[in-house]
């Protein structure tokens, strides 16, 4: 009897232990993740020594403030040599199964066959979690080498239907990554062999001790929903919980994210954000849209999912896609950095610092670890843009504040005040395309004196990269599109991630090439659909939203303990007097505020709520944050 009792107690203990592990896994992303990522400061050339230096500083200074994920960004498998770079081919390390392997020159501890395990062990010993960047699918090198596929169930080559499957069987050569076509291509997840390859990939990363993966070229204009879901399902099979972040975020809308958020933990919602006010500014519209759609903290893979506004480009940085490490300081003014940090906190975005931590100065450290901002980022609810404000200019525009500090030009297709863009096909601005002649596709739009048309000429359809040619019937429906009276080339549905978020709001014309990203289909419903991403070409007035990215903005949030936070932002090139309506605020928070105290967080100055409004003059591109306690 005693023996049976012991067995029963043991089983109960195991059940509760397993349940506890399940609850911990489910709540892994109950709060927006925080960490450090190597990309903004090292591009792709980070090495083991520099990474561990940054990890040690992170553990000592940032971990106490919740920054726990130390992430090596892309191309950690690429050798640094003459001719190597982001667009190069033939420089990648991989194992016998076609899986990327850390470059032994940059990450020498992996030479014995342990991959990233030695580094992950050191990172874990510091109390941190270890992350890596991944490209979607399988490498072009593996496909060209036709490597076998590992079956993790047997430890041998994958066999199905009596034959051994290889990389060429699963690689979709017509769907290479649009901005790294020599590097990676999608995998056919309808095949058991395709799923077996991805399973072997992520099982290896878990064995290495990876806690976080940033999966690129799979979202936004590179949208691959079947692969996102497949990876998510594979991660659920692993004993080690792994946080899934997807990227890039170009052209992402709440509608595009609707069926994806439950399969991921965080997802980019903008193009690459670099250290230019011109790049920071569009995030206000994006953050508002995802808050209004109730996407902040929606159900996700390991708890909740979080719209990701991209990294914090403060401190010592490099340049986009450069073969160079940190060599300059951020171009953002401190007011602009503060505004960015406040918006990211109010929108509950993941906080991933991008600067070289070896040069972290006290002012930047105090900003990214400010207790009130971190409290808002993790412990508030009802975070949203607030519309009950009035503003007016308090000075003349500062020409310097409006300058573009980015070296990346905006490439906008603009005709008669109309702007060509990308969006979900359910968007009302995606319909109205028609064939005006055999060789011309047009979209009519209203103007003051009637209708006008924006037209693009039909170009000869080039064969795709795998040599596949289309039938004459298919050729009637699918085509390349070239600008009229322009030498810019063909309409391109995938914006390069090396372009900044301000420059990636629209598709662009680029040199015509043999890639599906430049193939379009005109549907019977009047939609111009990208064969690469499934997104549709849209047409909007350039006046639309013109006032929304200038002037003033405000956000509100409520802490679980009852504090109310109000942030006001000046997006103008001049100082503005911004007034928050107290009656409007009372409507939003659902309570009277007359007996509450209001304190401005930066100055610690008290503000009266008895006069009907909170009014302050805010510097150009600056912000103010108020805490209301009742």
mmCIF file of C-alpha atoms in Angstrom, residues 167-467:
data_model
loop_
_atom_site.group_PDB
_atom_site.id
_atom_site.type_symbol
_atom_site.label_atom_id
_atom_site.label_comp_id
_atom_site.label_asym_id
_atom_site.label_seq_id
_atom_site.Cartn_x
_atom_site.Cartn_y
_atom_site.Cartn_z
ATOM 1 C CA UNK A 167 17.681 19.455 -51.572
ATOM 2 C CA UNK A 168 16.745 19.865 -55.240
ATOM 3 C CA UNK A 169 13.505 18.041 -54.567
ATOM 4 C CA UNK A 170 12.313 20.597 -52.013
ATOM 5 C CA UNK A 171 13.873 23.927 -53.050
ATOM 6 C CA UNK A 172 11.467 26.243 -54.917
ATOM 7 C CA UNK A 173 13.910 27.728 -57.402
ATOM 8 C CA UNK A 174 11.231 30.062 -58.787
ATOM 9 C CA UNK A 175 10.806 31.554 -55.317
ATOM 10 C CA UNK A 176 14.222 32.690 -54.191
ATOM 11 C CA UNK A 177 14.341 35.463 -51.601
ATOM 12 C CA UNK A 178 13.709 38.627 -53.614
ATOM 13 C CA UNK A 179 16.466 40.616 -51.931
ATOM 14 C CA UNK A 180 18.963 37.759 -51.580
ATOM 15 C CA UNK A 181 18.319 35.555 -54.643
ATOM 16 C CA UNK A 182 21.773 33.965 -54.556
ATOM 17 C CA UNK A 183 21.367 33.090 -50.906
ATOM 18 C CA UNK A 184 18.089 31.317 -50.098
ATOM 19 C CA UNK A 185 14.859 30.015 -51.547
ATOM 20 C CA UNK A 186 11.546 28.793 -50.151
ATOM 21 C CA UNK A 187 10.956 25.132 -49.314
ATOM 22 C CA UNK A 188 7.999 23.120 -50.587
ATOM 23 C CA UNK A 189 6.199 22.441 -47.312
ATOM 24 C CA UNK A 190 3.579 20.299 -49.045
ATOM 25 C CA UNK A 191 6.239 17.582 -49.290
ATOM 26 C CA UNK A 192 7.172 15.374 -46.360
ATOM 27 C CA UNK A 193 10.807 15.933 -47.364
ATOM 28 C CA UNK A 194 10.359 19.719 -47.148
ATOM 29 C CA UNK A 195 8.937 19.499 -43.660
ATOM 30 C CA UNK A 196 11.678 17.012 -42.702
ATOM 31 C CA UNK A 197 14.357 19.505 -43.731
ATOM 32 C CA UNK A 198 12.830 22.307 -41.667
ATOM 33 C CA UNK A 199 12.372 19.937 -38.724
ATOM 34 C CA UNK A 200 16.070 18.979 -38.854
ATOM 35 C CA UNK A 201 17.001 22.648 -39.043
ATOM 36 C CA UNK A 202 15.106 23.757 -35.953
ATOM 37 C CA UNK A 203 15.918 20.620 -33.995
ATOM 38 C CA UNK A 204 19.589 21.442 -34.524
ATOM 39 C CA UNK A 205 19.101 25.012 -33.308
ATOM 40 C CA UNK A 206 17.346 23.746 -30.194
ATOM 41 C CA UNK A 207 20.230 21.311 -29.611
ATOM 42 C CA UNK A 208 22.608 24.259 -29.868
ATOM 43 C CA UNK A 209 20.725 25.991 -27.038
ATOM 44 C CA UNK A 210 18.955 28.614 -29.156
ATOM 45 C CA UNK A 211 16.091 30.401 -27.342
ATOM 46 C CA UNK A 212 15.088 32.935 -30.007
ATOM 47 C CA UNK A 213 14.976 32.908 -33.811
ATOM 48 C CA UNK A 214 14.457 35.910 -36.059
ATOM 49 C CA UNK A 215 13.159 34.448 -39.321
ATOM 50 C CA UNK A 216 13.659 36.742 -42.316
ATOM 51 C CA UNK A 217 12.366 36.997 -45.896
ATOM 52 C CA UNK A 218 9.052 35.431 -44.863
ATOM 53 C CA UNK A 219 6.721 38.334 -44.009
ATOM 54 C CA UNK A 220 5.652 41.677 -45.469
ATOM 55 C CA UNK A 221 6.347 41.851 -49.187
ATOM 56 C CA UNK A 222 8.030 38.416 -48.869
ATOM 57 C CA UNK A 223 4.836 36.946 -47.391
ATOM 58 C CA UNK A 224 4.954 33.122 -47.112
ATOM 59 C CA UNK A 225 2.066 32.079 -44.819
ATOM 60 C CA UNK A 226 2.401 28.299 -45.337
ATOM 61 C CA UNK A 227 6.048 28.387 -44.301
ATOM 62 C CA UNK A 228 5.308 30.557 -41.253
ATOM 63 C CA UNK A 229 2.688 28.074 -40.056
ATOM 64 C CA UNK A 230 4.952 25.085 -40.760
ATOM 65 C CA UNK A 231 7.858 26.553 -38.785
ATOM 66 C CA UNK A 232 5.497 27.449 -35.945
ATOM 67 C CA UNK A 233 4.184 23.886 -35.780
ATOM 68 C CA UNK A 234 7.726 22.477 -35.781
ATOM 69 C CA UNK A 235 8.746 24.776 -32.926
ATOM 70 C CA UNK A 236 5.809 23.475 -30.880
ATOM 71 C CA UNK A 237 7.284 19.972 -31.185
ATOM 72 C CA UNK A 238 10.580 20.962 -29.570
ATOM 73 C CA UNK A 239 11.310 20.302 -25.922
ATOM 74 C CA UNK A 240 13.167 23.620 -25.684
ATOM 75 C CA UNK A 241 10.781 26.578 -26.129
ATOM 76 C CA UNK A 242 12.005 28.915 -28.875
ATOM 77 C CA UNK A 243 10.613 32.422 -29.408
ATOM 78 C CA UNK A 244 9.689 33.089 -33.061
ATOM 79 C CA UNK A 245 10.146 36.564 -34.554
ATOM 80 C CA UNK A 246 9.368 37.141 -38.257
ATOM 81 C CA UNK A 247 10.543 39.805 -40.674
ATOM 82 C CA UNK A 248 10.610 42.035 -42.719
ATOM 83 C CA UNK A 249 7.614 44.266 -42.110
ATOM 84 C CA UNK A 250 7.389 46.178 -45.380
ATOM 85 C CA UNK A 251 3.744 46.831 -46.355
ATOM 86 C CA UNK A 252 2.433 44.909 -43.323
ATOM 87 C CA UNK A 253 -1.078 45.862 -42.219
ATOM 88 C CA UNK A 254 -3.342 44.466 -39.486
ATOM 89 C CA UNK A 255 -5.271 42.637 -42.224
ATOM 90 C CA UNK A 256 -2.091 40.900 -43.433
ATOM 91 C CA UNK A 257 -1.197 39.921 -39.871
ATOM 92 C CA UNK A 258 -4.699 38.673 -39.057
ATOM 93 C CA UNK A 259 -4.073 34.970 -39.663
ATOM 94 C CA UNK A 260 -0.412 34.958 -38.629
ATOM 95 C CA UNK A 261 -0.204 36.453 -35.148
ATOM 96 C CA UNK A 262 -1.288 33.273 -33.355
ATOM 97 C CA UNK A 263 1.629 31.404 -34.948
ATOM 98 C CA UNK A 264 4.427 33.794 -33.875
ATOM 99 C CA UNK A 265 5.634 35.721 -30.838
ATOM 100 C CA UNK A 266 6.630 39.007 -32.486
ATOM 101 C CA UNK A 267 6.371 40.292 -36.048
ATOM 102 C CA UNK A 268 7.828 43.286 -37.798
ATOM 103 C CA UNK A 269 5.316 45.853 -38.990
ATOM 104 C CA UNK A 270 7.646 48.290 -40.794
ATOM 105 C CA UNK A 271 10.582 48.251 -43.155
ATOM 106 C CA UNK A 272 14.052 48.596 -41.662
ATOM 107 C CA UNK A 273 14.194 51.516 -39.234
ATOM 108 C CA UNK A 274 17.481 53.410 -39.314
ATOM 109 C CA UNK A 275 18.695 56.456 -37.433
ATOM 110 C CA UNK A 276 16.803 59.115 -39.361
ATOM 111 C CA UNK A 277 13.731 61.051 -38.254
ATOM 112 C CA UNK A 278 12.319 60.368 -41.697
ATOM 113 C CA UNK A 279 12.364 56.674 -40.752
ATOM 114 C CA UNK A 280 10.982 57.108 -37.243
ATOM 115 C CA UNK A 281 8.027 59.242 -38.318
ATOM 116 C CA UNK A 282 6.020 56.580 -40.270
ATOM 117 C CA UNK A 283 5.935 54.377 -37.160
ATOM 118 C CA UNK A 284 3.269 56.646 -35.652
ATOM 119 C CA UNK A 285 0.743 55.628 -38.321
ATOM 120 C CA UNK A 286 1.706 51.961 -38.157
ATOM 121 C CA UNK A 287 1.557 51.802 -34.351
ATOM 122 C CA UNK A 288 -1.854 53.491 -34.338
ATOM 123 C CA UNK A 289 -3.238 50.998 -36.883
ATOM 124 C CA UNK A 290 -2.140 47.924 -34.922
ATOM 125 C CA UNK A 291 -3.382 49.358 -31.622
ATOM 126 C CA UNK A 292 -6.772 50.165 -33.173
ATOM 127 C CA UNK A 293 -6.977 46.594 -34.511
ATOM 128 C CA UNK A 294 -6.351 45.169 -31.011
ATOM 129 C CA UNK A 295 -3.162 43.453 -32.153
ATOM 130 C CA UNK A 296 -1.037 44.543 -29.190
ATOM 131 C CA UNK A 297 -0.646 41.409 -27.065
ATOM 132 C CA UNK A 298 -3.020 39.258 -29.137
ATOM 133 C CA UNK A 299 -2.747 35.456 -28.639
ATOM 134 C CA UNK A 300 0.570 34.148 -29.943
ATOM 135 C CA UNK A 301 2.796 31.098 -30.199
ATOM 136 C CA UNK A 302 4.273 31.149 -26.683
ATOM 137 C CA UNK A 303 1.727 33.340 -24.930
ATOM 138 C CA UNK A 304 1.087 36.636 -26.708
ATOM 139 C CA UNK A 305 2.236 38.194 -29.972
ATOM 140 C CA UNK A 306 3.652 41.695 -30.329
ATOM 141 C CA UNK A 307 3.827 44.080 -33.306
ATOM 142 C CA UNK A 308 7.543 44.879 -33.634
ATOM 143 C CA UNK A 309 8.486 48.465 -34.543
ATOM 144 C CA UNK A 310 12.113 47.349 -35.156
ATOM 145 C CA UNK A 311 15.297 47.997 -33.213
ATOM 146 C CA UNK A 312 16.452 51.054 -31.298
ATOM 147 C CA UNK A 313 19.198 52.665 -33.404
ATOM 148 C CA UNK A 314 20.978 54.566 -30.664
ATOM 149 C CA UNK A 315 24.653 54.760 -29.729
ATOM 150 C CA UNK A 316 27.436 53.400 -31.973
ATOM 151 C CA UNK A 317 26.207 52.019 -35.308
ATOM 152 C CA UNK A 318 27.189 50.832 -38.764
ATOM 153 C CA UNK A 319 25.289 51.254 -42.046
ATOM 154 C CA UNK A 320 22.658 49.058 -43.721
ATOM 155 C CA UNK A 321 24.197 46.028 -45.449
ATOM 156 C CA UNK A 322 27.747 47.274 -44.859
ATOM 157 C CA UNK A 323 30.857 45.093 -44.592
ATOM 158 C CA UNK A 324 31.873 47.203 -41.619
ATOM 159 C CA UNK A 325 31.338 47.241 -37.880
ATOM 160 C CA UNK A 326 30.415 50.185 -35.602
ATOM 161 C CA UNK A 327 32.111 53.362 -36.786
ATOM 162 C CA UNK A 328 29.727 56.260 -36.127
ATOM 163 C CA UNK A 329 27.212 57.558 -33.622
ATOM 164 C CA UNK A 330 23.480 57.724 -34.246
ATOM 165 C CA UNK A 331 22.193 60.550 -36.443
ATOM 166 C CA UNK A 332 19.099 61.003 -34.285
ATOM 167 C CA UNK A 333 19.064 63.931 -31.894
ATOM 168 C CA UNK A 334 18.487 63.053 -28.252
ATOM 169 C CA UNK A 335 14.955 64.520 -28.485
ATOM 170 C CA UNK A 336 14.275 62.183 -31.430
ATOM 171 C CA UNK A 337 15.711 59.197 -29.566
ATOM 172 C CA UNK A 338 13.503 59.999 -26.589
ATOM 173 C CA UNK A 339 10.433 60.320 -28.812
ATOM 174 C CA UNK A 340 11.200 56.948 -30.399
ATOM 175 C CA UNK A 341 11.685 55.267 -27.024
ATOM 176 C CA UNK A 342 8.432 56.749 -25.684
ATOM 177 C CA UNK A 343 6.414 55.630 -28.731
ATOM 178 C CA UNK A 344 7.924 52.117 -28.648
ATOM 179 C CA UNK A 345 7.043 51.884 -24.941
ATOM 180 C CA UNK A 346 3.508 53.224 -25.296
ATOM 181 C CA UNK A 347 2.862 50.856 -28.254
ATOM 182 C CA UNK A 348 4.299 47.934 -26.237
ATOM 183 C CA UNK A 349 6.751 47.070 -28.989
ATOM 184 C CA UNK A 350 9.556 44.606 -28.248
ATOM 185 C CA UNK A 351 12.638 46.607 -27.207
ATOM 186 C CA UNK A 352 15.738 45.393 -29.040
ATOM 187 C CA UNK A 353 18.717 47.714 -28.620
ATOM 188 C CA UNK A 354 20.979 47.921 -31.676
ATOM 189 C CA UNK A 355 24.021 49.972 -30.671
ATOM 190 C CA UNK A 356 27.440 48.561 -29.745
ATOM 191 C CA UNK A 357 27.193 48.027 -25.985
ATOM 192 C CA UNK A 358 30.962 48.458 -25.604
ATOM 193 C CA UNK A 359 30.325 52.173 -26.214
ATOM 194 C CA UNK A 360 27.081 52.537 -24.251
ATOM 195 C CA UNK A 361 27.068 56.022 -22.710
ATOM 196 C CA UNK A 362 25.193 56.947 -19.557
ATOM 197 C CA UNK A 363 22.575 59.129 -21.248
ATOM 198 C CA UNK A 364 21.591 56.373 -23.675
ATOM 199 C CA UNK A 365 21.647 53.789 -20.901
ATOM 200 C CA UNK A 366 19.365 55.932 -18.739
ATOM 201 C CA UNK A 367 16.940 56.334 -21.644
ATOM 202 C CA UNK A 368 16.606 52.656 -22.575
ATOM 203 C CA UNK A 369 16.336 51.609 -18.919
ATOM 204 C CA UNK A 370 14.087 54.423 -17.719
ATOM 205 C CA UNK A 371 11.852 52.783 -15.097
ATOM 206 C CA UNK A 372 8.662 54.582 -16.133
ATOM 207 C CA UNK A 373 9.101 53.690 -19.806
ATOM 208 C CA UNK A 374 9.846 50.056 -19.002
ATOM 209 C CA UNK A 375 6.844 49.955 -16.678
ATOM 210 C CA UNK A 376 4.626 51.276 -19.482
ATOM 211 C CA UNK A 377 6.116 48.815 -21.969
ATOM 212 C CA UNK A 378 5.316 45.789 -19.785
ATOM 213 C CA UNK A 379 2.586 46.656 -17.331
ATOM 214 C CA UNK A 380 -0.051 48.812 -19.003
ATOM 215 C CA UNK A 381 -3.257 48.158 -20.921
ATOM 216 C CA UNK A 382 -5.571 49.992 -23.316
ATOM 217 C CA UNK A 383 -2.535 51.438 -25.099
ATOM 218 C CA UNK A 384 -3.786 53.577 -27.976
ATOM 219 C CA UNK A 385 -3.460 56.803 -29.859
ATOM 220 C CA UNK A 386 -5.529 59.579 -28.237
ATOM 221 C CA UNK A 387 -7.434 62.002 -30.430
ATOM 222 C CA UNK A 388 -8.647 64.657 -27.976
ATOM 223 C CA UNK A 389 -5.804 67.133 -28.517
ATOM 224 C CA UNK A 390 -5.298 70.551 -30.073
ATOM 225 C CA UNK A 391 -2.008 71.963 -31.297
ATOM 226 C CA UNK A 392 -0.617 75.060 -32.936
ATOM 227 C CA UNK A 393 2.831 76.190 -33.923
ATOM 228 C CA UNK A 394 4.761 78.145 -31.326
ATOM 229 C CA UNK A 395 7.681 79.042 -33.600
ATOM 230 C CA UNK A 396 8.781 79.063 -37.224
ATOM 231 C CA UNK A 397 9.834 75.767 -38.808
ATOM 232 C CA UNK A 398 13.388 74.618 -38.200
ATOM 233 C CA UNK A 399 14.751 73.671 -41.616
ATOM 234 C CA UNK A 400 17.407 71.502 -40.034
ATOM 235 C CA UNK A 401 14.792 69.470 -38.158
ATOM 236 C CA UNK A 402 13.087 68.541 -41.382
ATOM 237 C CA UNK A 403 16.180 67.435 -43.245
ATOM 238 C CA UNK A 404 16.652 63.854 -44.286
ATOM 239 C CA UNK A 405 19.636 62.365 -42.501
ATOM 240 C CA UNK A 406 19.393 59.123 -44.461
ATOM 241 C CA UNK A 407 21.488 58.385 -47.518
ATOM 242 C CA UNK A 408 18.738 56.212 -48.992
ATOM 243 C CA UNK A 409 16.425 57.999 -51.457
ATOM 244 C CA UNK A 410 12.671 57.652 -51.376
ATOM 245 C CA UNK A 411 11.500 55.846 -54.527
ATOM 246 C CA UNK A 412 7.825 56.700 -54.889
ATOM 247 C CA UNK A 413 5.787 56.102 -58.029
ATOM 248 C CA UNK A 414 3.718 59.273 -58.125
ATOM 249 C CA UNK A 415 1.414 60.361 -60.948
ATOM 250 C CA UNK A 416 -0.904 63.322 -60.767
ATOM 251 C CA UNK A 417 -0.914 63.320 -56.979
ATOM 252 C CA UNK A 418 -1.492 59.548 -56.799
ATOM 253 C CA UNK A 419 0.938 57.144 -55.157
ATOM 254 C CA UNK A 420 1.403 53.495 -56.082
ATOM 255 C CA UNK A 421 1.723 51.123 -53.130
ATOM 256 C CA UNK A 422 1.235 47.561 -51.887
ATOM 257 C CA UNK A 423 -1.437 46.184 -49.593
ATOM 258 C CA UNK A 424 -3.768 43.316 -48.907
ATOM 259 C CA UNK A 425 -6.124 42.502 -51.756
ATOM 260 C CA UNK A 426 -9.127 43.250 -49.515
ATOM 261 C CA UNK A 427 -8.063 46.908 -49.422
ATOM 262 C CA UNK A 428 -10.548 49.059 -51.335
ATOM 263 C CA UNK A 429 -7.647 50.923 -52.954
ATOM 264 C CA UNK A 430 -6.513 47.642 -54.582
ATOM 265 C CA UNK A 431 -9.385 47.459 -57.102
ATOM 266 C CA UNK A 432 -9.914 49.415 -60.304
ATOM 267 C CA UNK A 433 -7.076 48.118 -62.480
ATOM 268 C CA UNK A 434 -7.996 47.337 -66.067
ATOM 269 C CA UNK A 435 -6.439 46.643 -69.438
ATOM 270 C CA UNK A 436 -6.833 49.802 -71.524
ATOM 271 C CA UNK A 437 -5.106 48.226 -74.523
ATOM 272 C CA UNK A 438 -3.241 45.040 -75.320
ATOM 273 C CA UNK A 439 -0.010 46.390 -73.825
ATOM 274 C CA UNK A 440 -1.206 48.799 -71.139
ATOM 275 C CA UNK A 441 -2.616 48.323 -67.611
ATOM 276 C CA UNK A 442 -4.308 51.373 -66.076
ATOM 277 C CA UNK A 443 -5.954 52.497 -62.869
ATOM 278 C CA UNK A 444 -8.445 55.380 -63.017
ATOM 279 C CA UNK A 445 -8.611 57.851 -60.167
ATOM 280 C CA UNK A 446 -10.687 60.911 -59.469
ATOM 281 C CA UNK A 447 -9.297 64.429 -59.725
ATOM 282 C CA UNK A 448 -10.933 67.817 -59.387
ATOM 283 C CA UNK A 449 -11.951 68.148 -63.046
ATOM 284 C CA UNK A 450 -12.875 64.529 -63.766
ATOM 285 C CA UNK A 451 -11.043 61.223 -64.048
ATOM 286 C CA UNK A 452 -7.437 60.525 -64.906
ATOM 287 C CA UNK A 453 -5.571 57.289 -65.415
ATOM 288 C CA UNK A 454 -2.316 55.989 -64.068
ATOM 289 C CA UNK A 455 -0.904 53.527 -66.588
ATOM 290 C CA UNK A 456 1.930 51.031 -66.734
ATOM 291 C CA UNK A 457 3.021 49.305 -69.904
ATOM 292 C CA UNK A 458 3.107 45.547 -70.276
ATOM 293 C CA UNK A 459 6.651 44.321 -70.809
ATOM 294 C CA UNK A 460 7.782 41.029 -72.283
ATOM 295 C CA UNK A 461 7.582 38.299 -69.649
ATOM 296 C CA UNK A 462 11.026 36.975 -68.861
ATOM 297 C CA UNK A 463 11.517 33.318 -67.905
ATOM 298 C CA UNK A 464 11.879 32.684 -64.187
ATOM 299 C CA UNK A 465 15.177 31.738 -62.588
ATOM 300 C CA UNK A 466 14.525 28.016 -62.916
ATOM 301 C CA UNK A 467 14.007 28.365 -66.663
#
